[in-house]
GROMACS .gro file of C-alpha atoms in nm:
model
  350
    1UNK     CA    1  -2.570  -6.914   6.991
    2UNK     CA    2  -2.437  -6.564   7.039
    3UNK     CA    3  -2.340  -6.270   6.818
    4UNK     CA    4  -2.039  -6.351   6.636
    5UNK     CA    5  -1.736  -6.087   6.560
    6UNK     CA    6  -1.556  -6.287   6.272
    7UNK     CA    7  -1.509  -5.891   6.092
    8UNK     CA    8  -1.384  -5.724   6.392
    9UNK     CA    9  -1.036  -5.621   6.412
   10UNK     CA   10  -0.752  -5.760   6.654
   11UNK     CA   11  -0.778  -5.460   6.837
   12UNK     CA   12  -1.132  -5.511   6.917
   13UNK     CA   13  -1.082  -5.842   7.131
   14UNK     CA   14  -0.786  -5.715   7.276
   15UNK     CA   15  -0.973  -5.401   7.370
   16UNK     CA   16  -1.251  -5.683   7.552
   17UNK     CA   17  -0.963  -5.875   7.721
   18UNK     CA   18  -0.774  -5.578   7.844
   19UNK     CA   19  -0.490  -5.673   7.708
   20UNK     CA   20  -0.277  -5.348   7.577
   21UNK     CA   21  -0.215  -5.299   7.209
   22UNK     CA   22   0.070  -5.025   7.181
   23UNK     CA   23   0.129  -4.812   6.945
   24UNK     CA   24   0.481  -4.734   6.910
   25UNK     CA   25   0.747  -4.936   6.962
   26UNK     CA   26   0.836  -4.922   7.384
   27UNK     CA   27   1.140  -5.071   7.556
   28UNK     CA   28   1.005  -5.331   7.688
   29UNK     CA   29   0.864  -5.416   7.327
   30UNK     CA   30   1.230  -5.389   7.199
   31UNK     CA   31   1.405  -5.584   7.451
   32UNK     CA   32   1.137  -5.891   7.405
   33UNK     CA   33   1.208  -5.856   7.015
   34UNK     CA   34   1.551  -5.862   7.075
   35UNK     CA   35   1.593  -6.135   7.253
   36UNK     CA   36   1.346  -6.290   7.088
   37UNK     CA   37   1.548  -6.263   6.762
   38UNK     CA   38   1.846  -6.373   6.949
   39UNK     CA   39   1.734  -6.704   7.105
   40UNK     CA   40   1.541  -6.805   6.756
   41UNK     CA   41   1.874  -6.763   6.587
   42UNK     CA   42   2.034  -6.985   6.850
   43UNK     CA   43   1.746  -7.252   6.801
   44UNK     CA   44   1.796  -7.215   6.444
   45UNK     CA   45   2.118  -7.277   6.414
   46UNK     CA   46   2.178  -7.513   6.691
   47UNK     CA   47   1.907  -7.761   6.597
   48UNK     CA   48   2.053  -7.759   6.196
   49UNK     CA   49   2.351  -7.853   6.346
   50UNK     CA   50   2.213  -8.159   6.522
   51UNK     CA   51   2.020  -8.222   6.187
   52UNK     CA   52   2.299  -8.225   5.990
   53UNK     CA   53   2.519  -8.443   6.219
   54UNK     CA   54   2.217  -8.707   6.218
   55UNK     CA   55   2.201  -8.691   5.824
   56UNK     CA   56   2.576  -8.713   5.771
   57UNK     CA   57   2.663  -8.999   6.006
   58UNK     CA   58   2.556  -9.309   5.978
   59UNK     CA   59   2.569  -9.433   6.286
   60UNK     CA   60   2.302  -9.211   6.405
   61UNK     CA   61   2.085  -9.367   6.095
   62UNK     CA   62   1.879  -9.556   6.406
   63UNK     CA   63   1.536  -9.535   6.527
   64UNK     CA   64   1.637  -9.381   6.834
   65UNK     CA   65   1.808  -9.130   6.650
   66UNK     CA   66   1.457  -9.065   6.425
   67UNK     CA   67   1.342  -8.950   6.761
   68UNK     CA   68   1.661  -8.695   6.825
   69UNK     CA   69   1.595  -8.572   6.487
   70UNK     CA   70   1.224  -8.525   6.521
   71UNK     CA   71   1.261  -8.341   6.824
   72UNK     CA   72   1.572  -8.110   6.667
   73UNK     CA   73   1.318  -8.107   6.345
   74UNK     CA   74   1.036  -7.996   6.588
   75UNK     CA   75   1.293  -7.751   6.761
   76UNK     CA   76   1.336  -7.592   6.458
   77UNK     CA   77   0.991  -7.553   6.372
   78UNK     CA   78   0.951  -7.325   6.686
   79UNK     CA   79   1.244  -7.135   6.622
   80UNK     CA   80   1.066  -7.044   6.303
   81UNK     CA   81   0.733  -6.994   6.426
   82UNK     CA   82   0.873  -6.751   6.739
   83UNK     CA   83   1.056  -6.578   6.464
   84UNK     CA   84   0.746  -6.525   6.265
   85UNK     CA   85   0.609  -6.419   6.596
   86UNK     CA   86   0.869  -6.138   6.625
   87UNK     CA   87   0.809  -6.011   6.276
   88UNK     CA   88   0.449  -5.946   6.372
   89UNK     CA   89   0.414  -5.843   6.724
   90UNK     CA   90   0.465  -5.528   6.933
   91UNK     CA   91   0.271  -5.201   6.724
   92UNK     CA   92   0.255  -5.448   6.465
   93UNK     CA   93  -0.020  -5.632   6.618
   94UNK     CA   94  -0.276  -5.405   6.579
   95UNK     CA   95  -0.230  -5.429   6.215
   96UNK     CA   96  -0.280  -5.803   6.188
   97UNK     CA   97  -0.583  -5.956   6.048
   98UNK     CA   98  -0.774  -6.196   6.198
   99UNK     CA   99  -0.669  -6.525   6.009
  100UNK     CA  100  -0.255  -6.404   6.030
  101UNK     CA  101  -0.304  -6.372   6.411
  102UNK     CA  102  -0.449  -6.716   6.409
  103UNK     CA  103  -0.162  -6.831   6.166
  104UNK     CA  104   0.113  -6.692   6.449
  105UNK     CA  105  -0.042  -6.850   6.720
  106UNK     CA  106  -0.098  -7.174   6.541
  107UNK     CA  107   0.248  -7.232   6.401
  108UNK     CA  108   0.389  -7.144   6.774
  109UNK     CA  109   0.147  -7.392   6.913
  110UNK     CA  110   0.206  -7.656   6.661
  111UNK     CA  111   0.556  -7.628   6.660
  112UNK     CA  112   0.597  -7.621   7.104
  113UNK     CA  113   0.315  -7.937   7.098
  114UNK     CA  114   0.554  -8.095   6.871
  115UNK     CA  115   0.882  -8.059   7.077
  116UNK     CA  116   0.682  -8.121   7.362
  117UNK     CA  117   0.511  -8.472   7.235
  118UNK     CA  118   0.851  -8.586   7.091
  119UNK     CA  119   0.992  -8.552   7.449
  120UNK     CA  120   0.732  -8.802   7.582
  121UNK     CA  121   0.793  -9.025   7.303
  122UNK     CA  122   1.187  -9.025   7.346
  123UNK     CA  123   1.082  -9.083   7.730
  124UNK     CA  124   0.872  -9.375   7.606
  125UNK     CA  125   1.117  -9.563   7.373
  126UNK     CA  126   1.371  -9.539   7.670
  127UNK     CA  127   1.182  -9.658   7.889
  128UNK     CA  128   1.050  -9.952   7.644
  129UNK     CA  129   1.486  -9.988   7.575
  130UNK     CA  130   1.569 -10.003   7.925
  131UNK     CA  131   1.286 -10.304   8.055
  132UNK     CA  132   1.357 -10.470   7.746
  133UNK     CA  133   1.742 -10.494   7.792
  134UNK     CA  134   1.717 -10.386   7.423
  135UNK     CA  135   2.020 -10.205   7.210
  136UNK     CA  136   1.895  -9.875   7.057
  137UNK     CA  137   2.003 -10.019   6.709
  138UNK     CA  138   1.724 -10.275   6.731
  139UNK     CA  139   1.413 -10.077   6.804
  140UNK     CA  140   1.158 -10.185   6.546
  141UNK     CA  141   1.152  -9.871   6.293
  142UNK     CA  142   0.763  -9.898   6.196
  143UNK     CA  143   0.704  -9.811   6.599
  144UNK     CA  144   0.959  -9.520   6.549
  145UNK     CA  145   0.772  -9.373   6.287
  146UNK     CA  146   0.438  -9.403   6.399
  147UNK     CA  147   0.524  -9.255   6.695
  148UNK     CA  148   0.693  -8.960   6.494
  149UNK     CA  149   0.359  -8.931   6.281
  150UNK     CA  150   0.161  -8.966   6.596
  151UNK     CA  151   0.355  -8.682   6.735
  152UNK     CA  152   0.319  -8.409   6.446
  153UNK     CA  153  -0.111  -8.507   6.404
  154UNK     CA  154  -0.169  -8.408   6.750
  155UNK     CA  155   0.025  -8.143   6.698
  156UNK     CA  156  -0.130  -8.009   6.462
  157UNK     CA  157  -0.459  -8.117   6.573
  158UNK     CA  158  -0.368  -7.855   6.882
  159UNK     CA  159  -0.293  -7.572   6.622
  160UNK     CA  160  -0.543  -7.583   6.374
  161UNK     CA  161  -0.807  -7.644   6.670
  162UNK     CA  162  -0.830  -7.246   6.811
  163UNK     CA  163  -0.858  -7.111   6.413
  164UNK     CA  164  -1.151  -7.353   6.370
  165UNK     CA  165  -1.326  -7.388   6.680
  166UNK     CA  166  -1.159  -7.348   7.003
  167UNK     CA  167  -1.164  -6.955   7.015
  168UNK     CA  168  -1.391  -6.682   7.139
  169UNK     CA  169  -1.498  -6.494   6.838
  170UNK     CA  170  -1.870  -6.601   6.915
  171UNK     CA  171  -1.871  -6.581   7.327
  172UNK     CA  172  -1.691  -6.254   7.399
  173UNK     CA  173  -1.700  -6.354   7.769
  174UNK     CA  174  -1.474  -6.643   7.738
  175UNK     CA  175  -1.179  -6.473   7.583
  176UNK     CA  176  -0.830  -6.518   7.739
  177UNK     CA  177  -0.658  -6.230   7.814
  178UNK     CA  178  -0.281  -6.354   7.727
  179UNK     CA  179  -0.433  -6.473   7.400
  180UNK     CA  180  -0.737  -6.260   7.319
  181UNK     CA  181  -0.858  -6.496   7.024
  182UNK     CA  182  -0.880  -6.788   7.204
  183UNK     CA  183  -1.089  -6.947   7.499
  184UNK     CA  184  -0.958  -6.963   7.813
  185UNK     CA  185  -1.001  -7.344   7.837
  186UNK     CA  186  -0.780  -7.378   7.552
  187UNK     CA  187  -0.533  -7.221   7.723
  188UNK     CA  188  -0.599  -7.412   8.008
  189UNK     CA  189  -0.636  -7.730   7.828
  190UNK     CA  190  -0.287  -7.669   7.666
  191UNK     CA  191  -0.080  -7.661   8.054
  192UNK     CA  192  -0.281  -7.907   8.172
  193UNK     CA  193  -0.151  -8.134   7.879
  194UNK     CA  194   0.213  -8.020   7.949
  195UNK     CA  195   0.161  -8.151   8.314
  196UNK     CA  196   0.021  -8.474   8.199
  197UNK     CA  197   0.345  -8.482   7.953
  198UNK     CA  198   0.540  -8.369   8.238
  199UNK     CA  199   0.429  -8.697   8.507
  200UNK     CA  200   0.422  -8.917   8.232
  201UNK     CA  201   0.837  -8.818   8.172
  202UNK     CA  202   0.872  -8.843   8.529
  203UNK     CA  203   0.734  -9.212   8.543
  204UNK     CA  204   0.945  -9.312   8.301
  205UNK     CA  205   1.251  -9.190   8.396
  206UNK     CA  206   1.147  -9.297   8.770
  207UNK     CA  207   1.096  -9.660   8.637
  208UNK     CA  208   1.443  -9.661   8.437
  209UNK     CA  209   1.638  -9.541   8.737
  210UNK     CA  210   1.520  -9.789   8.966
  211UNK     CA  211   1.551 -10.079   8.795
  212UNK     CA  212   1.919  -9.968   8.659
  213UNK     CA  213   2.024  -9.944   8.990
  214UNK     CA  214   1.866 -10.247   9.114
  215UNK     CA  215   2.073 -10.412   8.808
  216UNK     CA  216   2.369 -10.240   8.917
  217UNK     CA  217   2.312 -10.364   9.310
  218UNK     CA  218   2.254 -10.688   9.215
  219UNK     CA  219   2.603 -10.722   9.033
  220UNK     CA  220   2.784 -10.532   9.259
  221UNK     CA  221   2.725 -10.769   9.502
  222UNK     CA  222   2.917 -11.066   9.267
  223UNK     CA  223   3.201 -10.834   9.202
  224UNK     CA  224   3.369 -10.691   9.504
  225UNK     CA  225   3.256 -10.265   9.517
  226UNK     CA  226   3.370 -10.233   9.170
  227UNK     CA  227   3.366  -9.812   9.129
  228UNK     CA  228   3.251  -9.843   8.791
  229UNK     CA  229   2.880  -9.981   8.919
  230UNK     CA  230   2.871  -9.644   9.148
  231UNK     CA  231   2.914  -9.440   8.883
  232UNK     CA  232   2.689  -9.558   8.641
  233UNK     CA  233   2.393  -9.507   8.908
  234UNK     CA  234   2.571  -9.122   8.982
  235UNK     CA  235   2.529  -9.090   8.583
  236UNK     CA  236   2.200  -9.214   8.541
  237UNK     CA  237   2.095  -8.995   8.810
  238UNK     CA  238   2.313  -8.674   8.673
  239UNK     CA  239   2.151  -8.745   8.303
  240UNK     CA  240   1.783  -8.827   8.460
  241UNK     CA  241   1.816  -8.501   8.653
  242UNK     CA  242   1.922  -8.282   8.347
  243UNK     CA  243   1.629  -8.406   8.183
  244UNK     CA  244   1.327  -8.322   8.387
  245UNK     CA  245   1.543  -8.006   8.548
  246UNK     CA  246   1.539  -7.869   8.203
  247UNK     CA  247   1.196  -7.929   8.139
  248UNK     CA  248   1.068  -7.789   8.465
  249UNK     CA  249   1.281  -7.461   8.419
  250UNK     CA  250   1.156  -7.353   8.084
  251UNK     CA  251   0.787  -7.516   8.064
  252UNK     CA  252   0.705  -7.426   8.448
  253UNK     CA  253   0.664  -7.074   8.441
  254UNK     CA  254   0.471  -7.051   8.086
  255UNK     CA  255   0.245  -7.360   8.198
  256UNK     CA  256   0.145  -7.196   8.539
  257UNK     CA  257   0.043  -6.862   8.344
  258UNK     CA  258  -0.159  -7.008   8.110
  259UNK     CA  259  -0.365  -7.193   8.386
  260UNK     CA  260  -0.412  -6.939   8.613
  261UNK     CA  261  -0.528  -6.730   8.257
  262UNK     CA  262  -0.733  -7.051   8.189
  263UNK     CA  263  -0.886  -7.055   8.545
  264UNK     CA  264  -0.991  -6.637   8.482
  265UNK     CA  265  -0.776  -6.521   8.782
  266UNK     CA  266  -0.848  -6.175   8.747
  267UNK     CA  267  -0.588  -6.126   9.101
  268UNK     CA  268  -0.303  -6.281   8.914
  269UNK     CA  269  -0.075  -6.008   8.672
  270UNK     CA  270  -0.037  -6.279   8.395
  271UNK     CA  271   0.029  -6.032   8.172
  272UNK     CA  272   0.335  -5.850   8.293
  273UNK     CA  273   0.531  -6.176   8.231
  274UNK     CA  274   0.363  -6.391   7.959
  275UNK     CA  275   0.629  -6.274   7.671
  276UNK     CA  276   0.900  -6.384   7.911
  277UNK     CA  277   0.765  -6.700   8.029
  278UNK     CA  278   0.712  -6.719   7.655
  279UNK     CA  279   1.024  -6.652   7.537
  280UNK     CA  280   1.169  -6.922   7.868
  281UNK     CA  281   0.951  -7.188   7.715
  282UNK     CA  282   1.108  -7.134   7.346
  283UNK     CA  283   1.476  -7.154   7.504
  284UNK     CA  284   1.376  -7.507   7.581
  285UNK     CA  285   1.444  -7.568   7.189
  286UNK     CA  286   1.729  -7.453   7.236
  287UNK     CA  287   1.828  -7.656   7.590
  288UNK     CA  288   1.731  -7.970   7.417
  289UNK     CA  289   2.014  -7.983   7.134
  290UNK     CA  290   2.231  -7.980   7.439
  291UNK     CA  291   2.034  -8.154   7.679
  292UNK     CA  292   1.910  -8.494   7.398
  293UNK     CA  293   2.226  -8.482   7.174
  294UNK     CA  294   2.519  -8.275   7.338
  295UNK     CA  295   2.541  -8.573   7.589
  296UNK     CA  296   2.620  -8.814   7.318
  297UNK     CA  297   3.006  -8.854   7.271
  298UNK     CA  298   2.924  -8.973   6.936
  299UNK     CA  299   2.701  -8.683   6.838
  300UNK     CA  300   2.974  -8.407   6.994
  301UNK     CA  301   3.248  -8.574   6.774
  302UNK     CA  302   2.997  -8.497   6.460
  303UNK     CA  303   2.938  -8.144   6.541
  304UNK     CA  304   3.318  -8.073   6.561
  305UNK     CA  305   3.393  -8.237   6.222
  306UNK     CA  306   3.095  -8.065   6.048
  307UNK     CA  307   3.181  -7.746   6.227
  308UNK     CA  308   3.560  -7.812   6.120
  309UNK     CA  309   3.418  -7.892   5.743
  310UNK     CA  310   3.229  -7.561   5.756
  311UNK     CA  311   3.570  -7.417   5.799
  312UNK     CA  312   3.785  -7.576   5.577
  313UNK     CA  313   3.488  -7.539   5.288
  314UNK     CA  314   3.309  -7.767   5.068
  315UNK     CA  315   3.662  -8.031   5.012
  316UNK     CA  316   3.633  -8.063   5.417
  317UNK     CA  317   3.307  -8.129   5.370
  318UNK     CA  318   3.340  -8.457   5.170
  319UNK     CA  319   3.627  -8.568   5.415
  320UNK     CA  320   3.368  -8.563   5.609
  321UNK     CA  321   3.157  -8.759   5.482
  322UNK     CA  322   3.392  -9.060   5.436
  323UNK     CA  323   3.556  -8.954   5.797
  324UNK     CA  324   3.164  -9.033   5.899
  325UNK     CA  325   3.068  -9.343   5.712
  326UNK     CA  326   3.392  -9.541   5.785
  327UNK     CA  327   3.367  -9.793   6.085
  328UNK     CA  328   3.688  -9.635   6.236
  329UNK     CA  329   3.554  -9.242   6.229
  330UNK     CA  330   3.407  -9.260   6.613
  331UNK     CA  331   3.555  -9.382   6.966
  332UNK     CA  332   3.445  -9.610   7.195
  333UNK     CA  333   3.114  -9.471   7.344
  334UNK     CA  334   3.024  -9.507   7.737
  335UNK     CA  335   2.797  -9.829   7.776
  336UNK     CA  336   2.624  -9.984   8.096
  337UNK     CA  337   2.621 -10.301   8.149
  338UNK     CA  338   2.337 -10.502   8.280
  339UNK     CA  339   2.353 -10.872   8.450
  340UNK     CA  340   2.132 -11.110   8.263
  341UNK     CA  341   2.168 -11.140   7.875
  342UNK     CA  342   2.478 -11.005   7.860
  343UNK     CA  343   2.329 -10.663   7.616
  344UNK     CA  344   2.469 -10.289   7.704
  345UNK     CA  345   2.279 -10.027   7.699
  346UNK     CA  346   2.434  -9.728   7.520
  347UNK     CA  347   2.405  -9.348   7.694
  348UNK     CA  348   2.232  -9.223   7.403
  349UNK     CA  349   1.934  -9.474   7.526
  350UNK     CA  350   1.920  -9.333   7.868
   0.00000   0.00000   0.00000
């Protein structure tokens, strides 16, 4: 085993990696930090809101809904952890210690593995809803939560992982240069579990469109070109698409940087766009309060009361809360329908 550099500085293995520690504060340091600060307070505030709504109506008290507020839960998480990042990066890096550098990157990893995880696992219980013909009111609620606990242990399994073994503070030669800590197969490790996450989505989704339109062919064919049939496949497709687009935008760019790091491409400029690819993976918090809850008629009709109580003060707030509980406090909500048993699947589901 080699020499190991446990009471060396920051500086010193970003010195090794080549990876520039500034001393003053530059423009491009500011501009990252201020949009950093920006989109964290967006995730922030966005992903209380879809907390709240799920706490304060209790139609959303559902398993499916456990999901949805995992992933806002885990949402929030990384808007915490990027702005912990923000609060301790640019000159301020130099002046880290060992273990706080560690704690940085392991809440950001913890908290993106979490969001990340709870998307496969919403993709997964939809997928289970769909072949099932199965209401989203009736998943079984011990699955739900084992999948939610499931979620946050590899989670942090994946964050605590670099601070206790998977760095480079004993093999110099295998540092990363985007993360100077860590080894470059945990970096490359970490995308290559994205794409896994990423085809495993894609299945699922795949599988649920195809056999919703099949459904859908197979009963337009007893009712005469019914319009309504069309346009549940256009939705499906519309939603399906939103999903995986939204996903592919903001993971993409991050995931191929942190491979090519992974792989050592000395060629490739990783470097001159990690903190934005960064910074494009963290939106995706923010993309998926609109993306996994906006979508929900039900869930939009929350926001707008709470937002409405936040306005009126705290008497609004209890008219909300009765508003929310009673039976007749939410519209009808958009529903396919699917030849065989008779059961609708709501949007939410899908």
């Amino acid at each position: 085993m080699g020499q190991c550099y446990y009471n060396e500085t920051v500086g010193f293995f970003y010195n090794n990696s080549g990876k520039e520690l500034s001393s003053h504060w530059r423009p491009k340091d500011v501009l990252v930090v201020a949009l950093g600060l920006t989109v964290s307070v967006l995730v922030l505030l966005t992903n209380l809101l879809v907390i709240a709504a799920i706490a304060c109506n209790r139609r959303f008290h559902q398993p499916i809904y456990y999901l949805l507020g995992n992933l806002a839960a885990a949402d929030l998480f990384a808007g915490v952890a990027y702005l912990f990042l923000m609060f301790h990066t640019g000159p301020r890096t130099a002046r880290l210690s060992l273990r706080t550098w560690f704690v940085r990157q392991g809440l950001l990893d913890t908290s993106l593995t979490a969001s990340v995880a709870t998307l496969l696992a919403i993709a997964v219980e939809r997928h289970r809803s769909v072949m099932a013909v199965q209401l989203h009111s009736r998943l079984p609620r011990g699955r739900v939560v084992m999948l939610i606990v499931g979620v946050w242990l590899a989670a942090l399994g994946l964050g605590l992982l670099p601070a206790h073994w998977w760095h480079c503070l004993c093999a110099l030669d295998r540092c990363s240069r985007m993360a100077p800590l860590l080894s470059r197969s945990y970096l490359a490790a970490w995308a290559l579990s994205s794409l896994l996450v990423f085809l495993l989505m894609v299945a699922a989704y795949a599988r649920i469109f195809f056999y919703v339109r099949r459904r859908v062919q197979r009963m337009s064919e007893h009712v005469s070109c019914h319009p309504r049939y069309q346009e549940t496949t256009l939705s499906l497709v519309k939603t399906l698409g939103i999903i995986l687009g939204a996903f592919v935008v903001c993971w993409t760019p991050g995931q191929v940087v942190l491979l090519l790091d992974g792989l050592n491409c000395r060629s490739c400029n990783v470097l001159a766009v990690e903190k934005y690819f960064l910074l494009l993976a963290e939106s995706n918090s923010l993309v998926n309060a609109a993306v996994y809850s906006c979508r929900d008629a039900e869930m939009r009709r929350t926001f707008r009361r709470l937002l409405c109580c936040l306005c009126r003060g705290r008497a609004g707030l209890e008219s909300e809360r009765r508003c929310a509980s009673s039976p007749g406090g939410a519209g009808a909500s958009t529903r396919i329908m699917l030849p065989g048993n008779g059961h609708s699947l709501m949007d939410s589901t899908l």
